[in-house]
Amino acid sequence: MVVGPSSSPEGSAPGRDRSRGWRRRLPRYTWSGTLGALLFGCSSLSPSLLPRGWLLQGLIAGITAAIGYGAGVTVAWFVAEVTESRVPAGVRHRAWQVLAVAGTLLCLVMLWLGAGWQREIHELMGLTPPEGYSSLGIVVVAVLVFAGVVAIGRGVRRLAHWLVRVLGRVLPSRVARPLGVIAVTVLVVFLLNGVLFQGLVSAANSAFSVKDDGTEEGAVEPAAPERSGSPDSLVPWEDLGLQGRNFVGTGPTVEELADFSGRPAQVPVRAYVGLASAGDVGDRAALAARELERAGGFDRAVLVVVTTTGTGWVDPAASGSLEYEFNGDTAMVAMQYSYLPSWLSFLVDQAKARDAGRALFDAVYGTWSRLPERSRPQLYVFGESLGTFGGEAAFSGLADIQNRTSGVLWAGPPNFNELWRGLVADREAGSPEWLPVYDDGRTVRFADEAPDLGSPPGPWGEPRVVYLQNASDPIVWWSPRLILGRPDWLRGERGPDVSESTVWLPFVTFWQVTADLVFSTGVPDGHGHKYQADYVDGWADVAQPPGWTDADTDRLRQLLGGN
């Protein structure tokens, strides 16, 4: 009988060797780390503020699982160091068996619950729940992301070990070890925050600066002298940037304003300065004030200083609402300070927003304050998102706002806004963080929905300050404090579109809300970071247009697509 290679010991050895070699190349994970990864990764399937698709959920789960793996490994190392004990091989084997069964069941249960939670959040926001929510896709993406992040972490650890060995050849081990760890930590921080982060920001700036040269459909170079970019303007159309051209090249026409009001209307003044208009923020602000004066902005009933978001965007709903309410007898002035989109500017361009807000308001206020008091327009301030941060930076506090403005409308304030945080922290006992009451609403009021501006029922003096802040807006609630601290907006009564199933989990909630930032405007109006229809009510209450009625508010909300 001839024995084939497959049945002989000699013939099977190469196959076994290849199999063992292939298995050795696979990454190995510790039991404690895997347990941490499962607990953290499955926890990330719990709901946050906004609905998530399977791809985004997989990314969040993978990152969070990698954090959990690191936490599990760290805890196991600490326990081993303290107890100086080792787990027998038989116990380890049984522990892996138990984890395999329990971990699989946990994943299946959490995937099933996660799909239900996503349906609930979609319904809270008036969206149709997704069909065919891909649990398999979540698992695949999560595993790939987890493996990649852990591999990077292990690479850093190997680098530290190598450096410790090198230093150990010339230094005592008790000196070489901490010195090597410190050196690698500094190197990683430098690469992430210096080379990699700044390189990504520079690349994004370059990419979006190219887009800034374009013009979107519907934006038409203006001929009216009341607009920047017109033949009479101090600022050429080409220098306005993409969002500047959108701002001055669109908006309600005189005919549309007159049709709504039933009276002859004026061409609203819209002044704008782009990044290409001047090299320095102070020069751009001074140019904006001169351009505003040239366009006749100081001769209008209402003048609004706008600190823009990100790329220089001004929400058309905010500008259009004001112009309809005053039948065109308005002026708005804004300037660009970044090429980056709003969510990225939110993370990296805070200083630019602050400097732009201060410079623009001071420049406009300087001209406005020199006018005869009886002929001055009412001076208001507006900002959305990072624009509220820049707008707040122009003032030393609430008293300064009351002394130098006729009122303020701010929407979607970031959690790091100092004035906003102070007001919310000093709110009346019993009022939730997402809908605080400050000083009986005498000056400042907060609104998740338009009717909230009517509360509390006591007197509301002048000037009025309004913060529009949706309970589901991640821009408002994102903070590094979410890593280790439970936020007040998840205590007590929830916002109307925040799931009762949402809970705070260390590390997990932070990454969930961080992911929500990128998609904060991909939801219907009145949720997330969208405030379109509520601008009508906001301006009506802050600026109080003469003769304006609640019926007018309802008509304008319908016209602008609200309800």
XYZ file of C-alpha atoms in Angstrom:
563
model
C 0.000 0.000 0.000
C 1.365 3.348 -0.976
C 0.834 6.022 1.581
C 0.124 9.455 0.087
C 1.674 12.633 1.358
C -1.551 13.707 2.929
C -1.733 10.663 5.208
C 1.891 10.328 6.232
C 3.433 12.187 9.139
C 6.105 13.489 6.835
C 3.537 14.740 4.328
C 1.397 16.515 6.928
C 4.268 18.356 8.610
C 4.614 21.068 5.945
C 0.861 21.729 6.120
C 0.954 22.002 9.897
C 3.963 24.303 9.706
C 2.227 26.554 7.210
C -0.890 26.618 9.376
C 1.097 27.455 12.480
C 3.036 30.134 10.619
C -0.194 31.723 9.374
C -1.676 31.689 12.887
C 1.480 33.222 14.336
C 1.100 36.177 11.977
C -2.403 36.914 13.306
C -2.599 39.514 16.075
C -3.054 38.104 19.573
C -5.171 39.760 22.253
C -5.294 39.319 26.012
C -8.385 38.077 27.828
C -8.720 41.182 29.974
C -8.260 43.484 26.993
C -10.814 41.558 24.941
C -13.288 41.789 27.814
C -12.794 45.559 27.973
C -13.161 45.833 24.204
C -16.438 43.896 24.233
C -17.905 45.929 27.085
C -16.907 49.293 25.620
C -17.714 48.367 22.015
C -21.164 47.027 22.872
C -21.855 50.054 25.068
C -21.273 52.304 22.068
C -24.401 50.832 20.471
C -26.454 52.755 23.018
C -28.146 55.912 21.651
C -26.667 59.406 21.716
C -28.123 62.664 20.359
C -28.525 61.975 16.636
C -29.485 58.973 14.503
C -26.577 56.938 13.134
C -26.145 54.680 10.130
C -24.328 51.359 10.338
C -21.035 52.681 8.937
C -20.766 55.488 11.464
C -21.830 53.133 14.240
C -19.102 50.703 13.225
C -16.458 53.437 13.377
C -17.608 54.534 16.829
C -17.728 50.940 18.082
C -14.236 50.188 16.762
C -12.630 53.235 18.355
C -14.455 52.716 21.632
C -13.554 49.019 21.691
C -9.879 49.916 21.261
C -10.147 52.259 24.250
C -11.801 49.460 26.203
C -9.009 47.078 25.220
C -6.419 49.484 26.587
C -8.417 49.912 29.787
C -8.722 46.149 30.239
C -5.020 45.540 29.710
C -4.133 48.332 32.128
C -6.400 46.992 34.866
C -5.037 43.456 34.457
C -1.446 44.714 34.630
C -2.179 46.705 37.775
C -3.850 43.742 39.467
C -0.957 41.453 38.556
C 1.573 43.953 39.876
C -0.274 44.390 43.163
C -1.106 40.729 43.819
C 2.019 39.237 42.176
C -0.098 36.283 41.121
C -0.537 34.400 37.865
C -3.672 32.720 36.544
C -3.230 28.966 35.880
C -3.363 27.879 32.241
C -6.497 25.783 32.789
C -8.364 28.696 34.279
C -7.292 30.944 31.420
C -8.566 28.416 28.890
C -11.932 28.131 30.621
C -12.146 31.925 30.917
C -11.687 32.245 27.148
C -14.474 29.726 26.570
C -16.842 31.614 28.840
C -15.922 34.941 27.193
C -16.483 33.511 23.714
C -20.026 32.420 24.576
C -20.989 35.388 26.765
C -19.352 37.898 24.415
C -21.217 36.545 21.408
C -24.544 36.684 23.253
C -23.795 40.221 24.478
C -22.996 41.410 20.952
C -26.173 39.890 19.538
C -28.353 41.412 22.255
C -26.755 44.859 21.939
C -26.991 44.845 18.140
C -30.692 44.038 18.444
C -31.241 46.744 21.069
C -29.152 49.221 19.075
C -31.354 48.777 16.017
C -34.402 49.521 18.176
C -32.790 52.607 19.691
C -31.945 53.933 16.247
C -35.563 53.475 15.154
C -36.668 55.427 18.224
C -34.317 58.366 17.543
C -35.345 58.503 13.892
C -38.994 58.692 14.928
C -38.315 61.403 17.545
C -36.925 63.550 14.737
C -39.685 62.802 12.279
C -37.514 60.560 10.112
C -38.404 57.230 8.578
C -36.431 54.499 10.383
C -33.867 52.835 8.111
C -34.733 49.508 6.557
C -32.146 46.763 6.569
C -30.008 48.257 9.349
C -26.785 46.281 8.817
C -25.648 44.639 12.041
C -23.123 42.601 10.074
C -21.684 45.769 8.575
C -21.301 47.282 12.053
C -19.362 44.239 13.259
C -17.042 44.157 10.228
C -16.211 47.868 10.383
C -15.789 47.776 14.168
C -13.384 44.815 14.017
C -11.263 46.433 11.293
C -11.088 49.791 13.085
C -10.366 48.105 16.418
C -7.533 46.029 14.948
C -6.016 49.089 13.278
C -6.087 51.260 16.386
C -4.676 48.496 18.617
C -1.931 47.809 16.058
C -0.926 51.476 16.163
C -0.862 51.370 19.958
C 1.312 48.247 19.922
C 3.676 49.886 17.464
C 4.121 52.790 19.879
C 4.746 50.334 22.716
C 7.414 48.477 20.693
C 9.076 51.777 19.944
C 9.179 52.539 23.665
C 10.683 49.121 24.462
C 13.313 49.547 21.774
C 14.275 52.977 23.032
C 14.509 51.685 26.622
C 16.898 48.944 25.474
C 19.042 51.431 23.574
C 19.210 53.805 26.520
C 19.864 50.877 28.844
C 23.216 50.312 27.184
C 24.530 53.638 28.455
C 22.268 54.446 31.425
C 21.084 52.589 34.526
C 17.826 50.702 33.935
C 15.919 52.733 36.522
C 16.809 55.846 34.511
C 16.516 54.376 31.032
C 12.958 53.075 31.477
C 11.164 56.324 32.482
C 13.325 58.360 30.106
C 12.419 56.104 27.187
C 8.702 56.236 27.992
C 8.769 60.021 28.332
C 10.672 60.410 25.063
C 8.201 58.261 23.130
C 5.217 60.052 24.721
C 6.622 63.433 23.712
C 7.314 62.141 20.203
C 3.776 60.793 19.798
C 2.212 64.014 21.083
C 4.442 66.027 18.759
C 3.543 63.890 15.767
C -0.188 63.894 16.511
C -0.576 67.517 17.548
C 2.242 69.032 15.565
C 3.130 67.229 12.371
C 0.031 65.106 11.694
C -2.657 67.428 13.054
C -1.210 70.615 11.601
C -0.483 68.828 8.348
C -4.105 67.687 8.103
C -5.357 71.180 8.918
C -3.034 72.718 6.315
C -4.145 70.171 3.735
C -7.793 70.879 4.551
C -7.165 74.608 4.286
C -5.588 74.158 0.865
C -8.387 71.902 -0.348
C -11.211 74.151 0.866
C -9.477 77.327 -0.320
C -9.785 75.948 -3.853
C -13.503 75.381 -3.299
C -13.753 78.938 -1.959
C -13.099 80.240 -5.476
C -16.354 78.789 -6.777
C -19.876 80.180 -6.979
C -22.926 78.112 -6.149
C -25.957 77.957 -8.380
C -28.402 80.746 -7.631
C -25.820 83.286 -6.443
C -25.800 86.173 -8.918
C -23.319 89.043 -8.983
C -25.336 91.980 -7.643
C -25.902 95.240 -9.486
C -27.555 97.102 -6.590
C -25.186 99.418 -4.685
C -26.593 98.095 -1.410
C -24.595 94.881 -1.914
C -20.897 94.087 -1.670
C -19.494 92.769 -4.931
C -21.556 95.244 -6.971
C -19.914 97.731 -9.366
C -20.045 100.412 -6.624
C -18.580 98.157 -3.948
C -15.196 98.537 -2.262
C -14.948 94.732 -2.296
C -14.733 92.989 -5.697
C -17.035 90.050 -6.358
C -13.986 87.794 -6.873
C -12.631 88.529 -3.370
C -15.774 87.623 -1.450
C -15.231 83.870 -1.307
C -17.844 81.199 -1.935
C -20.015 81.961 1.087
C -19.641 85.700 0.672
C -20.936 85.464 -2.885
C -23.803 83.302 -1.623
C -24.636 85.915 1.012
C -24.660 89.007 -1.219
C -25.835 87.250 -4.382
C -29.016 85.738 -2.919
C -31.821 86.680 -0.541
C -35.392 87.947 -0.830
C -35.979 90.458 -3.600
C -37.784 93.779 -3.216
C -40.787 92.268 -4.974
C -40.882 89.270 -2.619
C -40.621 91.511 0.432
C -43.392 93.771 -0.847
C -45.636 90.805 -1.648
C -45.278 89.562 1.920
C -45.761 92.925 3.655
C -48.239 94.533 1.242
C -46.118 97.717 1.287
C -43.259 99.107 -0.837
C -39.981 97.525 0.308
C -36.310 98.477 0.269
C -33.292 96.567 -0.990
C -31.694 95.084 2.140
C -28.070 96.061 2.673
C -25.673 93.135 2.789
C -21.992 93.992 3.305
C -19.315 91.308 3.292
C -15.526 90.984 3.273
C -13.711 87.769 2.284
C -10.329 86.410 3.291
C -8.884 87.591 -0.016
C -10.043 91.164 0.611
C -7.275 91.970 3.114
C -4.481 90.041 4.798
C -5.083 91.002 8.419
C -8.230 90.519 10.511
C -8.125 94.149 11.651
C -7.815 95.382 8.067
C -10.727 93.182 6.978
C -12.874 94.503 9.817
C -12.043 98.128 8.974
C -12.842 97.441 5.311
C -16.161 95.846 6.287
C -17.150 98.943 8.298
C -16.284 101.227 5.370
C -18.157 98.995 2.956
C -21.181 98.993 5.255
C -21.128 102.782 5.387
C -20.748 103.058 1.607
C -23.771 100.779 1.081
C -25.939 102.929 3.367
C -26.077 100.418 6.193
C -25.962 103.067 8.912
C -29.066 104.719 7.458
C -31.312 101.697 7.993
C -33.671 101.012 10.887
C -31.811 97.863 11.897
C -28.115 97.001 11.658
C -26.840 93.501 12.478
C -23.199 92.533 13.031
C -22.759 88.874 12.072
C -19.921 86.609 13.163
C -19.948 83.829 10.592
C -19.363 80.095 10.912
C -16.449 78.212 9.426
C -16.119 79.114 5.772
C -17.903 82.432 6.282
C -21.430 81.073 5.960
C -24.417 83.121 7.063
C -27.613 81.086 7.426
C -30.012 82.334 4.723
C -32.937 81.672 7.079
C -31.472 84.064 9.655
C -30.837 86.909 7.208
C -34.063 86.354 5.269
C -36.194 86.289 8.439
C -34.886 89.658 9.565
C -35.345 91.245 6.133
C -38.928 90.044 5.818
C -39.807 91.261 9.305
C -38.487 94.785 8.596
C -39.545 94.881 4.937
C -35.954 95.354 3.761
C -35.120 98.307 6.026
C -32.116 96.376 7.330
C -28.366 96.068 7.033
C -26.170 93.058 7.804
C -22.373 92.988 7.804
C -20.141 89.921 8.022
C -16.660 88.757 7.158
C -14.870 85.490 6.511
C -12.128 84.198 8.819
C -11.556 80.601 7.638
C -11.679 78.245 4.671
C -12.695 75.259 6.809
C -16.231 73.852 7.087
C -18.161 74.548 10.251
C -17.521 71.295 12.156
C -13.765 71.472 11.488
C -13.561 75.179 12.291
C -15.388 74.355 15.503
C -12.428 72.177 16.503
C -9.447 74.198 15.216
C -10.416 77.799 14.416
C -11.698 79.078 17.750
C -9.033 81.788 18.009
C -9.828 83.052 14.510
C -13.541 83.261 15.319
C -12.807 85.156 18.539
C -10.514 87.656 16.829
C -12.939 88.165 13.939
C -15.905 88.739 16.267
C -14.070 91.322 18.321
C -12.545 93.146 15.368
C -15.749 93.357 13.326
C -18.004 94.523 16.148
C -15.468 97.092 17.363
C -15.019 98.482 13.839
C -18.771 98.797 13.242
C -19.468 100.060 16.730
C -16.781 102.726 16.315
C -18.583 104.227 13.322
C -22.057 103.699 14.791
C -21.216 105.377 18.118
C -20.073 108.555 16.357
C -23.447 109.038 14.696
C -26.048 111.379 16.231
C -28.010 109.316 18.725
C -31.386 109.972 17.094
C -30.199 108.881 13.654
C -28.477 105.650 14.676
C -29.964 102.337 13.580
C -30.824 99.727 16.174
C -27.607 97.693 16.605
C -27.969 93.922 16.950
C -25.549 91.004 17.026
C -26.090 87.602 15.442
C -24.093 84.394 15.278
C -24.578 80.688 14.828
C -22.360 77.891 16.115
C -18.748 79.107 16.261
C -20.106 82.524 15.313
C -21.665 82.784 18.774
C -18.225 82.234 20.284
C -16.820 85.078 18.205
C -19.835 87.234 18.990
C -19.509 86.695 22.741
C -15.796 87.559 22.536
C -16.669 91.128 21.547
C -18.121 91.786 25.021
C -16.814 91.648 28.571
C -20.100 90.287 29.873
C -23.861 90.632 29.906
C -23.752 94.220 31.165
C -21.513 95.175 28.238
C -24.024 93.662 25.818
C -26.806 95.673 27.450
C -24.769 98.880 27.218
C -23.613 98.561 23.616
C -26.338 96.717 21.694
C -30.067 96.729 21.096
C -30.201 92.949 21.421
C -28.581 89.645 20.500
C -29.700 86.479 18.721
C -27.345 83.511 19.015
C -28.034 79.948 17.846
C -26.304 76.679 18.648
C -23.631 78.017 21.050
C -20.635 75.685 21.557
C -20.178 74.344 25.057
C -16.935 76.287 25.545
C -18.623 79.711 25.228
C -17.705 81.478 28.481
C -20.719 83.780 28.733
C -23.173 81.024 27.830
C -21.601 78.607 30.321
C -21.751 81.177 33.088
C -25.419 81.920 32.443
C -26.347 78.240 32.280
C -24.362 77.448 35.435
C -26.222 80.220 37.299
C -29.648 79.077 36.106
C -32.548 78.857 38.484
C -32.862 75.646 40.478
C -35.159 73.144 38.814
C -34.641 74.398 35.253
C -32.804 71.868 33.060
C -29.484 72.631 31.378
C -31.017 72.269 27.935
C -33.731 74.855 28.798
C -32.357 77.032 31.613
C -34.075 80.008 33.231
C -31.735 82.842 34.195
C -32.799 85.762 36.399
C -36.510 85.125 35.703
C -35.875 85.724 31.986
C -35.571 89.506 32.454
C -32.811 89.843 29.826
C -31.679 86.411 28.604
C -33.942 83.615 27.416
C -33.206 80.176 26.023
C -35.315 78.190 23.567
C -35.367 74.632 22.273
C -38.642 75.359 20.467
C -40.126 78.734 19.531
C -42.828 78.745 22.272
C -40.065 78.510 24.892
C -39.320 82.209 24.354
C -42.589 83.015 26.113
C -41.311 81.520 29.363
C -41.052 82.449 32.106
C -44.230 84.578 31.971
C -42.646 87.535 33.796
C -41.481 90.798 32.175
C -38.815 90.690 29.474
C -36.937 93.965 29.295
C -34.685 95.492 26.651
C -32.210 94.826 25.206
C -33.106 91.190 24.806
C -30.653 88.291 24.472
C -31.831 84.982 22.985
C -29.981 81.665 22.786
C -31.559 79.096 20.461
C -30.275 75.667 21.532
C -31.802 72.389 20.470
C -31.661 69.666 23.091
C -30.262 67.329 20.412
C -27.563 69.716 19.132
C -24.112 68.102 19.610
C -22.398 71.469 18.985
C -23.999 72.736 22.184
C -23.292 69.699 24.342
C -19.920 68.409 23.122
C -17.187 68.821 25.714
C -14.058 66.911 26.812
C -15.738 66.740 30.216
C -18.001 64.042 28.734
C -15.055 61.634 28.966
C -15.297 61.234 32.733
C -18.282 63.320 33.847
C -22.028 62.893 33.453
C -23.543 66.058 31.925
C -26.506 67.885 33.414
C -28.459 67.623 30.153
C -28.786 63.893 30.851
C -30.170 64.471 34.342
C -33.853 64.843 35.108
C -36.261 65.910 32.372
C -35.008 65.234 28.838
C -35.347 67.424 25.786
C -38.278 66.556 23.505
C -36.072 64.842 20.904
C -33.568 63.156 23.253
C -34.258 59.478 23.871
C -35.018 58.379 27.419
C -32.741 55.425 26.667
C -29.699 57.685 26.318
C -27.333 57.233 29.247
C -23.909 58.608 30.053
C -21.024 56.128 29.839
C -17.381 57.059 30.517
C -15.412 57.547 27.270
C -18.284 56.085 25.205
C -20.604 59.093 25.319
C -17.731 61.410 24.424
C -16.969 59.523 21.204
C -20.646 59.229 20.336
C -21.233 62.988 20.614
C -17.936 63.668 18.811
C -19.204 61.651 15.847
C -22.524 63.499 16.035
C -20.662 66.787 15.386
C -19.860 65.842 11.800
C -23.496 65.073 10.981
C -25.132 67.726 13.151
C -26.979 69.370 10.238
C -28.092 66.159 8.536
C -31.426 66.124 10.381
C -34.762 67.942 9.959
C -35.150 71.568 11.018
C -35.586 72.039 14.746
C -33.270 69.155 15.587
C -29.523 68.814 15.804
C -27.802 71.984 14.610
C -30.647 73.335 12.451
C -32.602 76.432 13.536
C -34.137 77.761 10.299
C -37.762 78.345 11.231
C -36.967 79.405 14.799
C -35.060 82.426 13.499
C -38.424 83.966 12.651
C -39.523 83.842 16.284
C -36.067 84.772 17.531
C -35.858 88.000 15.521
C -39.485 88.854 16.224
C -38.846 88.710 19.975
C -35.383 90.294 19.999
C -35.908 93.132 17.488
C -39.693 93.507 17.922
C -40.561 94.811 14.420
C -43.192 97.599 14.497
C -46.689 96.259 13.881
C -45.526 92.652 13.755
C -48.080 90.058 14.899
C -48.129 86.375 15.775
C -50.035 85.794 12.555
C -47.140 87.368 10.643
C -44.765 85.010 12.428
C -46.845 82.005 11.375
C -47.011 83.222 7.768
C -43.263 83.765 7.595
C -42.466 80.398 9.139
C -44.590 78.779 6.465
C -42.906 80.832 3.745
C -39.410 79.850 4.906
C -40.303 76.178 5.157
C -41.039 75.952 8.872
C -44.201 74.859 10.598
